JSON list of C-alpha atoms in Angstrom, two decimals:
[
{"chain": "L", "resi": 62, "resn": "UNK", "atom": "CA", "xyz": [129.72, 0.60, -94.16]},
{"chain": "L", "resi": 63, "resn": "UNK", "atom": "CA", "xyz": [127.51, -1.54, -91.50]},
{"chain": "L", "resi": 64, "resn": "UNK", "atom": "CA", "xyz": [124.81, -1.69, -93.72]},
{"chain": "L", "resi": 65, "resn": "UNK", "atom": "CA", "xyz": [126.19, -2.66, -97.24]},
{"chain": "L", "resi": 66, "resn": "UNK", "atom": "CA", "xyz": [128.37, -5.47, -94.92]},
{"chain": "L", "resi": 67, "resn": "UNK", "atom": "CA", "xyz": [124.68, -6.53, -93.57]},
{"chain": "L", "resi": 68, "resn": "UNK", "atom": "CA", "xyz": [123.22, -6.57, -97.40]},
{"chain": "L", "resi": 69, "resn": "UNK", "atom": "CA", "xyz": [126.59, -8.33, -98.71]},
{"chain": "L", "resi": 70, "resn": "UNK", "atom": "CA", "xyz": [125.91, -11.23, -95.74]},
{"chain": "L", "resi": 71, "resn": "UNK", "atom": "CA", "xyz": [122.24, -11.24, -96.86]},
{"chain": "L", "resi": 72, "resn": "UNK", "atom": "CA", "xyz": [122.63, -11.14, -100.25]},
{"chain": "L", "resi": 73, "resn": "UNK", "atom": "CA", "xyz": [125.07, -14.21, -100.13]},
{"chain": "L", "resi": 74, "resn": "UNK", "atom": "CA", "xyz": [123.07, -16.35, -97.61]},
{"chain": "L", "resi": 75, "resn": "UNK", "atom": "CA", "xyz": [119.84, -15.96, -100.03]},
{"chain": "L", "resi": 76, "resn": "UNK", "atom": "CA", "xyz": [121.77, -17.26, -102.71]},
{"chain": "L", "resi": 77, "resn": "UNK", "atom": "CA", "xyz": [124.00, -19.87, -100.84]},
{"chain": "L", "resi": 78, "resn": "UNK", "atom": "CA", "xyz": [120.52, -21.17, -99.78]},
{"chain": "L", "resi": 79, "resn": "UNK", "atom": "CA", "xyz": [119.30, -21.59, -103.83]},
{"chain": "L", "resi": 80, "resn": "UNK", "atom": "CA", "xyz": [121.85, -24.54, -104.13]},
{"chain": "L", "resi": 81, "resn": "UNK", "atom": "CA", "xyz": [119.68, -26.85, -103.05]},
{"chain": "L", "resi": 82, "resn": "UNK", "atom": "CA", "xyz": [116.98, -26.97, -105.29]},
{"chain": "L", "resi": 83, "resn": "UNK", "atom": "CA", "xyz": [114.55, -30.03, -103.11]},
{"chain": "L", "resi": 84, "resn": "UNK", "atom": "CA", "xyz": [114.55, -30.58, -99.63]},
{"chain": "L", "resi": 85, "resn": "UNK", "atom": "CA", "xyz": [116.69, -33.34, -98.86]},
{"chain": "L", "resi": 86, "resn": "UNK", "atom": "CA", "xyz": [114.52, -36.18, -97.19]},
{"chain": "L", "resi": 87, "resn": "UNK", "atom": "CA", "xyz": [111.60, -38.18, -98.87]},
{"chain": "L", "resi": 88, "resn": "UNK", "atom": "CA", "xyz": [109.60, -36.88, -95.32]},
{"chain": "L", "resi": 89, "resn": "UNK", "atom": "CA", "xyz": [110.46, -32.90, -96.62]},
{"chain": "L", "resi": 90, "resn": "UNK", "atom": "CA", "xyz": [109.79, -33.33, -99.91]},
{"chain": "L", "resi": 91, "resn": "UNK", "atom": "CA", "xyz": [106.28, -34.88, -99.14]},
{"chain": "L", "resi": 92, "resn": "UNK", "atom": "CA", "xyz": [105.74, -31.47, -96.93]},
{"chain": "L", "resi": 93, "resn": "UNK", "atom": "CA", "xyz": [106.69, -29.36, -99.52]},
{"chain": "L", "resi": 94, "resn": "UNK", "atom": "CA", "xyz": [103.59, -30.77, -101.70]},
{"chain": "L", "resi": 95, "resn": "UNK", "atom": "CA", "xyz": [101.71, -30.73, -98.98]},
{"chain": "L", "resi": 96, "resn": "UNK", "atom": "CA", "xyz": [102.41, -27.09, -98.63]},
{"chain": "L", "resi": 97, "resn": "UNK", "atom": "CA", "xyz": [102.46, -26.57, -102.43]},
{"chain": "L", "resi": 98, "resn": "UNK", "atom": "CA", "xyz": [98.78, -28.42, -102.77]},
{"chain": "L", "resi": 99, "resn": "UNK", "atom": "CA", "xyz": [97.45, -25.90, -99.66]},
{"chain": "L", "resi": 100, "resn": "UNK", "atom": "CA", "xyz": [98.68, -22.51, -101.32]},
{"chain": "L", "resi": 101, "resn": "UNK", "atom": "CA", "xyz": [96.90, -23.99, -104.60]},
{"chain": "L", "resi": 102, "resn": "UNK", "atom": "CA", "xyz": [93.80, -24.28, -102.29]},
{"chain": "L", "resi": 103, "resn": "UNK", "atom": "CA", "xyz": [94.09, -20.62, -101.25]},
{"chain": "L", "resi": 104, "resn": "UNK", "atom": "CA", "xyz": [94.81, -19.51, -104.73]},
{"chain": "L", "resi": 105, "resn": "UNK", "atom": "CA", "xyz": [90.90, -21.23, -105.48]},
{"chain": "L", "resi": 106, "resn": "UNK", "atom": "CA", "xyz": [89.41, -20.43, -102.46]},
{"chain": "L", "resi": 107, "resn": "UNK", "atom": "CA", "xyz": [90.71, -16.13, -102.77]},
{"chain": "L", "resi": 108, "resn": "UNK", "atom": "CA", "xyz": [90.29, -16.14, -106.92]},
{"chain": "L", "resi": 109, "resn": "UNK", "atom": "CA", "xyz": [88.36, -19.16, -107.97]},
{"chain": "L", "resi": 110, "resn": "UNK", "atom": "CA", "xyz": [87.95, -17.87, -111.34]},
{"chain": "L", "resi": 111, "resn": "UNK", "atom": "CA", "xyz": [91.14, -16.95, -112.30]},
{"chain": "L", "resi": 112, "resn": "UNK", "atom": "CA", "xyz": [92.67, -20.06, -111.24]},
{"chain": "L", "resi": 113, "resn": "UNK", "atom": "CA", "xyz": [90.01, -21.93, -113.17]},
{"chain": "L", "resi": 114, "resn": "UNK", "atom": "CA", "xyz": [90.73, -19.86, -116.20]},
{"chain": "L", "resi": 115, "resn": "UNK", "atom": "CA", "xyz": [94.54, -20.51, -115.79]},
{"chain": "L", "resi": 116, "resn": "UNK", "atom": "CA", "xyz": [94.54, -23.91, -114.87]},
{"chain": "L", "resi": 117, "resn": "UNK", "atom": "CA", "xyz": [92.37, -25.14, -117.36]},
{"chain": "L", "resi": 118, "resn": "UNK", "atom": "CA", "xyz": [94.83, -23.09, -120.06]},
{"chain": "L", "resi": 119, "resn": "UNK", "atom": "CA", "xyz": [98.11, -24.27, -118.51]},
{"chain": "L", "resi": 120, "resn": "UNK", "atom": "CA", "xyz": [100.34, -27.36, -119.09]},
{"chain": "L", "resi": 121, "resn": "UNK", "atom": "CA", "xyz": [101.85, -26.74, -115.72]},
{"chain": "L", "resi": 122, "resn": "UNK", "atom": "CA", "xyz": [102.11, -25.03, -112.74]},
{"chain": "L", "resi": 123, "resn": "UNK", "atom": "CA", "xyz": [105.04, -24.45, -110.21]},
{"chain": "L", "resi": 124, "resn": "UNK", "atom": "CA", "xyz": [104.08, -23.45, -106.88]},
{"chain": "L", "resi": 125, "resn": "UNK", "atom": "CA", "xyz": [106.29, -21.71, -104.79]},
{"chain": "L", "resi": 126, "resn": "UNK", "atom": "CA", "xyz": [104.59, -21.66, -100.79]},
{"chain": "L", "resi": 127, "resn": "UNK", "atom": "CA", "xyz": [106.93, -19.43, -99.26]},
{"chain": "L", "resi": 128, "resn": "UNK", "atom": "CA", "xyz": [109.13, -16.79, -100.90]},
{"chain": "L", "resi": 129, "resn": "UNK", "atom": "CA", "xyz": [111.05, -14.84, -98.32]},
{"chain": "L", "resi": 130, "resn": "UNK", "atom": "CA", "xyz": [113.06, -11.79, -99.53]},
{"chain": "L", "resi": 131, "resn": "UNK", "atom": "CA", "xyz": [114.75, -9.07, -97.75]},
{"chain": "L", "resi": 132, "resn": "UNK", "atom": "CA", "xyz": [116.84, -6.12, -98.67]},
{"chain": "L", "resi": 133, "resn": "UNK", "atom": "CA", "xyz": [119.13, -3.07, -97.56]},
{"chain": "L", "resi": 134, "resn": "UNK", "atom": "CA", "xyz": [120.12, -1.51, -100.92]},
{"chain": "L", "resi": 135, "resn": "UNK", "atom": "CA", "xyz": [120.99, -4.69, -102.32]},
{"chain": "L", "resi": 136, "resn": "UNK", "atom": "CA", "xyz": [118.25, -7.60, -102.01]},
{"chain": "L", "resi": 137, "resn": "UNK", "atom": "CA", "xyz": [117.82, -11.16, -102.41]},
{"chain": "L", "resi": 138, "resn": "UNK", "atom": "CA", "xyz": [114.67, -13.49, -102.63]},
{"chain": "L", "resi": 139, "resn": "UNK", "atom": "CA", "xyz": [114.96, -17.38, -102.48]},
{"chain": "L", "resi": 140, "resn": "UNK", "atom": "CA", "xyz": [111.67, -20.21, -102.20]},
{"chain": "L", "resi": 141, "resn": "UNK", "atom": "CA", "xyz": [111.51, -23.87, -102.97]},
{"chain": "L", "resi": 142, "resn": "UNK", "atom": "CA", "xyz": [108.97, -25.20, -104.61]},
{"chain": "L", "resi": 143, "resn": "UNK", "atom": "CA", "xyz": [107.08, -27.77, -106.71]},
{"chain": "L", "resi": 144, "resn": "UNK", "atom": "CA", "xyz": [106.28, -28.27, -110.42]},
{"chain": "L", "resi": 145, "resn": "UNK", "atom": "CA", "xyz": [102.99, -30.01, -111.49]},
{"chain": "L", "resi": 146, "resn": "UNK", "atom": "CA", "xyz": [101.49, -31.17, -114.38]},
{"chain": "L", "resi": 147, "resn": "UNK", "atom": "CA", "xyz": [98.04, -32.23, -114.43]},
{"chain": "L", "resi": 148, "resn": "UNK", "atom": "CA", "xyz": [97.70, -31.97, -111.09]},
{"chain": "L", "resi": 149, "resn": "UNK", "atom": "CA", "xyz": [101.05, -34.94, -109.99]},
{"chain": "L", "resi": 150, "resn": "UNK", "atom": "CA", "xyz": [104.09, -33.36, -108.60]},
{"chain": "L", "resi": 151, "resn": "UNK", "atom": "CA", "xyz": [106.95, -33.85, -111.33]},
{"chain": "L", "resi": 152, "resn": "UNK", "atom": "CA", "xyz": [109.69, -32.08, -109.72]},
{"chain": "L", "resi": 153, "resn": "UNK", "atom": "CA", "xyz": [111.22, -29.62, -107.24]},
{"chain": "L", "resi": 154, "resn": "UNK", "atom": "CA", "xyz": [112.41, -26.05, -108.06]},
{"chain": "L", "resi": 155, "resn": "UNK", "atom": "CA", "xyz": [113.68, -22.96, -106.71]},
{"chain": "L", "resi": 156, "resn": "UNK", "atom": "CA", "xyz": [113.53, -19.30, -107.13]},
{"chain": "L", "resi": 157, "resn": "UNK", "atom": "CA", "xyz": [116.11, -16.98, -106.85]},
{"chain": "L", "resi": 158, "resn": "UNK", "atom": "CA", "xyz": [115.96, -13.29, -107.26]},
{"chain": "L", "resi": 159, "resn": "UNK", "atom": "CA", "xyz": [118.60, -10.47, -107.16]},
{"chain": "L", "resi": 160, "resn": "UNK", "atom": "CA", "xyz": [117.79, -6.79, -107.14]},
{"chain": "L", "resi": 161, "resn": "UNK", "atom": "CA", "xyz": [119.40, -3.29, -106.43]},
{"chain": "L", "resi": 162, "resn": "UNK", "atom": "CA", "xyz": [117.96, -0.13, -105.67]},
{"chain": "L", "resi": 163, "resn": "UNK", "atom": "CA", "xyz": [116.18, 1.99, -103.26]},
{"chain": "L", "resi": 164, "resn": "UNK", "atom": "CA", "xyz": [114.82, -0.87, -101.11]},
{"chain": "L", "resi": 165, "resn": "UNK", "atom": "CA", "xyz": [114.49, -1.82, -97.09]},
{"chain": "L", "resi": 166, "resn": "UNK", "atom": "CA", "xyz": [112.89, -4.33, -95.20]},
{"chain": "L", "resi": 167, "resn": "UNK", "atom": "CA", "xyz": [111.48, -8.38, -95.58]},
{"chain": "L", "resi": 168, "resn": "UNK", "atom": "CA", "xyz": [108.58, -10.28, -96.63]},
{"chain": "L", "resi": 169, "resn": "UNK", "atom": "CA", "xyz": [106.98, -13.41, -97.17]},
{"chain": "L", "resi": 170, "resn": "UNK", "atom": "CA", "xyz": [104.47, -14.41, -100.19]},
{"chain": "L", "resi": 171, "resn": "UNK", "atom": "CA", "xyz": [103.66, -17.54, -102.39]},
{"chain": "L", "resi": 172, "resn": "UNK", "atom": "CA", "xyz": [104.16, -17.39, -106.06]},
{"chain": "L", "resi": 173, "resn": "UNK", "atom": "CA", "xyz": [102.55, -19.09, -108.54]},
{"chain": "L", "resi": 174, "resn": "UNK", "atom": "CA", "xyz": [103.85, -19.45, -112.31]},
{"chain": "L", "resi": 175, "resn": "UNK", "atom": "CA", "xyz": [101.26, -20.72, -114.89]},
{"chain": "L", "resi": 176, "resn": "UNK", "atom": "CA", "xyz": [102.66, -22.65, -117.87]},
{"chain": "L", "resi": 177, "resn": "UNK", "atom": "CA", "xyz": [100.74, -21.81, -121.21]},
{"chain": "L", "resi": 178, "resn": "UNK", "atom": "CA", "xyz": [102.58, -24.13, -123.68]},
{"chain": "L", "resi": 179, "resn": "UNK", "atom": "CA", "xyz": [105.01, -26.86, -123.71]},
{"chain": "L", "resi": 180, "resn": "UNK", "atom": "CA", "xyz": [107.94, -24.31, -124.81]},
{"chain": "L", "resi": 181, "resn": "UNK", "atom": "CA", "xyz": [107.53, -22.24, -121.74]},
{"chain": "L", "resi": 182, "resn": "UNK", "atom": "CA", "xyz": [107.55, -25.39, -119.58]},
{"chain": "L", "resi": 183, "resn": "UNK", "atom": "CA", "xyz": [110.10, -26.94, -121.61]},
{"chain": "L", "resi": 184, "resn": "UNK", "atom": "CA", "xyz": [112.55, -23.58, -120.85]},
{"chain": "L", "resi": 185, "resn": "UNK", "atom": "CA", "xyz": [111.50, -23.31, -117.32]},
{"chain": "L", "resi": 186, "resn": "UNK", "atom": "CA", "xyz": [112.25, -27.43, -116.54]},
{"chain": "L", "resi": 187, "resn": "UNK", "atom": "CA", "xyz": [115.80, -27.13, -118.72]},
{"chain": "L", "resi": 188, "resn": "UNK", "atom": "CA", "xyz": [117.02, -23.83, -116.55]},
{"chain": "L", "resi": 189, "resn": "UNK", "atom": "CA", "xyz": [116.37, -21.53, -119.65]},
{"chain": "L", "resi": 190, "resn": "UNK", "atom": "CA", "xyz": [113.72, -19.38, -117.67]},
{"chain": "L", "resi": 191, "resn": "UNK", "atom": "CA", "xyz": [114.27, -15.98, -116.34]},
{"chain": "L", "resi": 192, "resn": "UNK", "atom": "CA", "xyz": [112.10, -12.86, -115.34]},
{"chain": "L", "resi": 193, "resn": "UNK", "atom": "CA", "xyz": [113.80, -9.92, -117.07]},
{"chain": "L", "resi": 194, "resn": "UNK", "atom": "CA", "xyz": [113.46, -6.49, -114.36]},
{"chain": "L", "resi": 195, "resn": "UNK", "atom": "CA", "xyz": [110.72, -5.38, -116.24]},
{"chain": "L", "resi": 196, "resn": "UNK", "atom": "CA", "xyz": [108.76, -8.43, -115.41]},
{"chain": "L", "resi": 197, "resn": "UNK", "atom": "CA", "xyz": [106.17, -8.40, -112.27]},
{"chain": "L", "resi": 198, "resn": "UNK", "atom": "CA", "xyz": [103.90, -10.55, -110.29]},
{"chain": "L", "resi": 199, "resn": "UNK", "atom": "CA", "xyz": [100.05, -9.81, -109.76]},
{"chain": "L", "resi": 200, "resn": "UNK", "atom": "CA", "xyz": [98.86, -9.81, -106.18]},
{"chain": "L", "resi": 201, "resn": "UNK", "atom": "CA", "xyz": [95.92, -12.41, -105.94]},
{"chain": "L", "resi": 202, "resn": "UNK", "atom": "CA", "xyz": [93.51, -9.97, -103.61]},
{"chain": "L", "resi": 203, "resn": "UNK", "atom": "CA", "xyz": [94.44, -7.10, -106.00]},
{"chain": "L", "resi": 204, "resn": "UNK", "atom": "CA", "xyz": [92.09, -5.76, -108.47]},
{"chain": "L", "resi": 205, "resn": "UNK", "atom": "CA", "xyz": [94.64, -5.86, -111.22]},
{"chain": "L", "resi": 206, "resn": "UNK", "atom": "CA", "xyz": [94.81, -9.27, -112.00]},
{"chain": "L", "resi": 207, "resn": "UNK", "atom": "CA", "xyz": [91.93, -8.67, -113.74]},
{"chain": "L", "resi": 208, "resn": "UNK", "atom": "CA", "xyz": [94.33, -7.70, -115.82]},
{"chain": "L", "resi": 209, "resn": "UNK", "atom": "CA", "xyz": [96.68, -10.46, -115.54]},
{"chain": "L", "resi": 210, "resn": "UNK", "atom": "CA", "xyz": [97.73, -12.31, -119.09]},
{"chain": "L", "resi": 211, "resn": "UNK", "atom": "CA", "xyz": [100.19, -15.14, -119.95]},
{"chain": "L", "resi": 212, "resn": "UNK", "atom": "CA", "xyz": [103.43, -13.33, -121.03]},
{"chain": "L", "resi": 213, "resn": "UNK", "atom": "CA", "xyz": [105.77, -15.15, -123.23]},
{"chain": "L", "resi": 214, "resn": "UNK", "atom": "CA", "xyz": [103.82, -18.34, -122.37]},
{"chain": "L", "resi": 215, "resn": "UNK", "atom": "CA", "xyz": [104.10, -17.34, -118.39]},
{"chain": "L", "resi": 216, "resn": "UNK", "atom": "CA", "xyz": [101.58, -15.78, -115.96]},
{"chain": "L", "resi": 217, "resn": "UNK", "atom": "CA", "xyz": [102.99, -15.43, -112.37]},
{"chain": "L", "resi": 218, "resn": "UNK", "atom": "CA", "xyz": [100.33, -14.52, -109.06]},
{"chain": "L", "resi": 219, "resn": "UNK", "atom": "CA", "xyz": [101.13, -14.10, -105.27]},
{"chain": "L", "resi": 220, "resn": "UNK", "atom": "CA", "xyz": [99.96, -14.81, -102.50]},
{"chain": "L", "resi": 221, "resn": "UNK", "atom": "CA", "xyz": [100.03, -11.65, -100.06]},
{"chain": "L", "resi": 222, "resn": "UNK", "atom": "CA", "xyz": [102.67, -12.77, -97.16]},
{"chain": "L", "resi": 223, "resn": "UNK", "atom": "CA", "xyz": [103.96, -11.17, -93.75]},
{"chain": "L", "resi": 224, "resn": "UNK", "atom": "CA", "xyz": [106.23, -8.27, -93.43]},
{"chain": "L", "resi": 225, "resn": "UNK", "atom": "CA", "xyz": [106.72, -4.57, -95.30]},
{"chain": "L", "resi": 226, "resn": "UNK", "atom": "CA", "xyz": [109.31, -4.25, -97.87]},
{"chain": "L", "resi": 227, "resn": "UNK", "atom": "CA", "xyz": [109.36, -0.83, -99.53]},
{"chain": "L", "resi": 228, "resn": "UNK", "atom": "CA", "xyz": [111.02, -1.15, -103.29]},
{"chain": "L", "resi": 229, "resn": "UNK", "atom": "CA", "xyz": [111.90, 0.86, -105.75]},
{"chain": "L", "resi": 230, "resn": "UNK", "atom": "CA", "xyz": [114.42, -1.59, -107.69]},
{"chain": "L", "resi": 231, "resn": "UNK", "atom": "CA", "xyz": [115.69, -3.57, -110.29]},
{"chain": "L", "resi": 232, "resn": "UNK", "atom": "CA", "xyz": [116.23, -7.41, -110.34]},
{"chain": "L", "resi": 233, "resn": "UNK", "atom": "CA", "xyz": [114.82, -10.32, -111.76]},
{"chain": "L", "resi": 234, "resn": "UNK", "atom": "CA", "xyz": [113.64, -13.84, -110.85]},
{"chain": "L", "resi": 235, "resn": "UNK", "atom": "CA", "xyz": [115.32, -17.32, -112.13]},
{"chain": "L", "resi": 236, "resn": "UNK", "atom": "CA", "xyz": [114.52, -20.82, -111.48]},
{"chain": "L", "resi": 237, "resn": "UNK", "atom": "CA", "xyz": [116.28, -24.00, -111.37]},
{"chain": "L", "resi": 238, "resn": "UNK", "atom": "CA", "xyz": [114.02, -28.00, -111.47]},
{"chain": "L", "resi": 239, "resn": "UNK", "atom": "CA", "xyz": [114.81, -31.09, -110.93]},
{"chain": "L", "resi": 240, "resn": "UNK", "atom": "CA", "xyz": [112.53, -34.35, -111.90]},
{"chain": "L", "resi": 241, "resn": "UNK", "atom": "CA", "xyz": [111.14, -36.83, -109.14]},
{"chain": "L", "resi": 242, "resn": "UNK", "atom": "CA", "xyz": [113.18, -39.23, -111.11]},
{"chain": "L", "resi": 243, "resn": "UNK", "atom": "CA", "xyz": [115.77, -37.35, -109.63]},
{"chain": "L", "resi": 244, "resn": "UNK", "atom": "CA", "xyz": [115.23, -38.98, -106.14]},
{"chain": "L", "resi": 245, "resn": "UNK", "atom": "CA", "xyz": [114.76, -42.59, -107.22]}
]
């Protein structure tokens, strides 16, 4: 009983964070790039090919610097982040991810989702983007994003974090944006 009251309180302060889709102050939201622009820099410095390859085929990317998700049966992931296109920040976003299953434990990682076309961009700046629980990341220092491909105009990396999470669940990832114009 303990434990699915500890995942309940988890679960709901994940998602009770993913209200607030950009930091509040002009002074955060300038960090958040800042941290945005340096896990872009790792992402070139660990796999300058691949991003090469996927920038130069992208209309976008949103960059997520820290993801932190945690689970006791029931999990929850939640990260702020930034949206650019050609390399200006247009906007703030969020991720929010719900799963169940046979899963324990916390991490950290940075995500990054790669924009093909203007229609996957379009869905993922109007709310209309979701990652389906069949949907998964690639792990930058793995070998299998050699085998990495844009999937329904989307390709999503990460960054390796801190922490051990063992998983064996279902849940998916969705996003909510919001425009610099926003903040004007």
């Amino acid at each position: 009983m303990r434990t699915a009251l500890i995942a309940a309180l988890l679960f709901v302060t994940l998602f009770s964070l993913g209200c607030a889709t950009a930091p509040a102050s002009s002074e955060d939201r300038e960090a958040l790039v800042r941290q945005a622009r340096e896990t872009i820099s790792k992402f070139k410095s660990e796999k300058p090919g691949y991003f090469k390859v996927y920038n130069d085929s992208s209309v976008g990317v949103a960059v997520f610097p820290s993801v932190g998700k945690g689970a006791i049966g029931v999990g929850g992931a939640y990260g702020k982040g930034v949206l650019f296109e050609n390399d200006k920040a247009v906007g703030f976003c969020d991720l929010t991810q719900a799963s169940i299953g046979l899963q324990l434990g916390g991490q950290a990682y940075a995500e990054l989702v790669f924009f093909q076309d203007k229609v996957s961009l379009g869905r993922f700046k109007s709310g209309n983007l979701e990652f389906a629980a069949q949907a998964s990341a690639v792990a930058i220092k793995a070998d299998a994003s050699a085998n990495a491909d844009y999937q329904n105009g989307v390709a999503v990396f990460t960054i390796d974090g801190t922490g051990l999470m063992y998983e064996a669940s279902i849940g998916g990832q969705q996003f909510t944006f919001l425009p610099n114009d926003t903040f004007e």
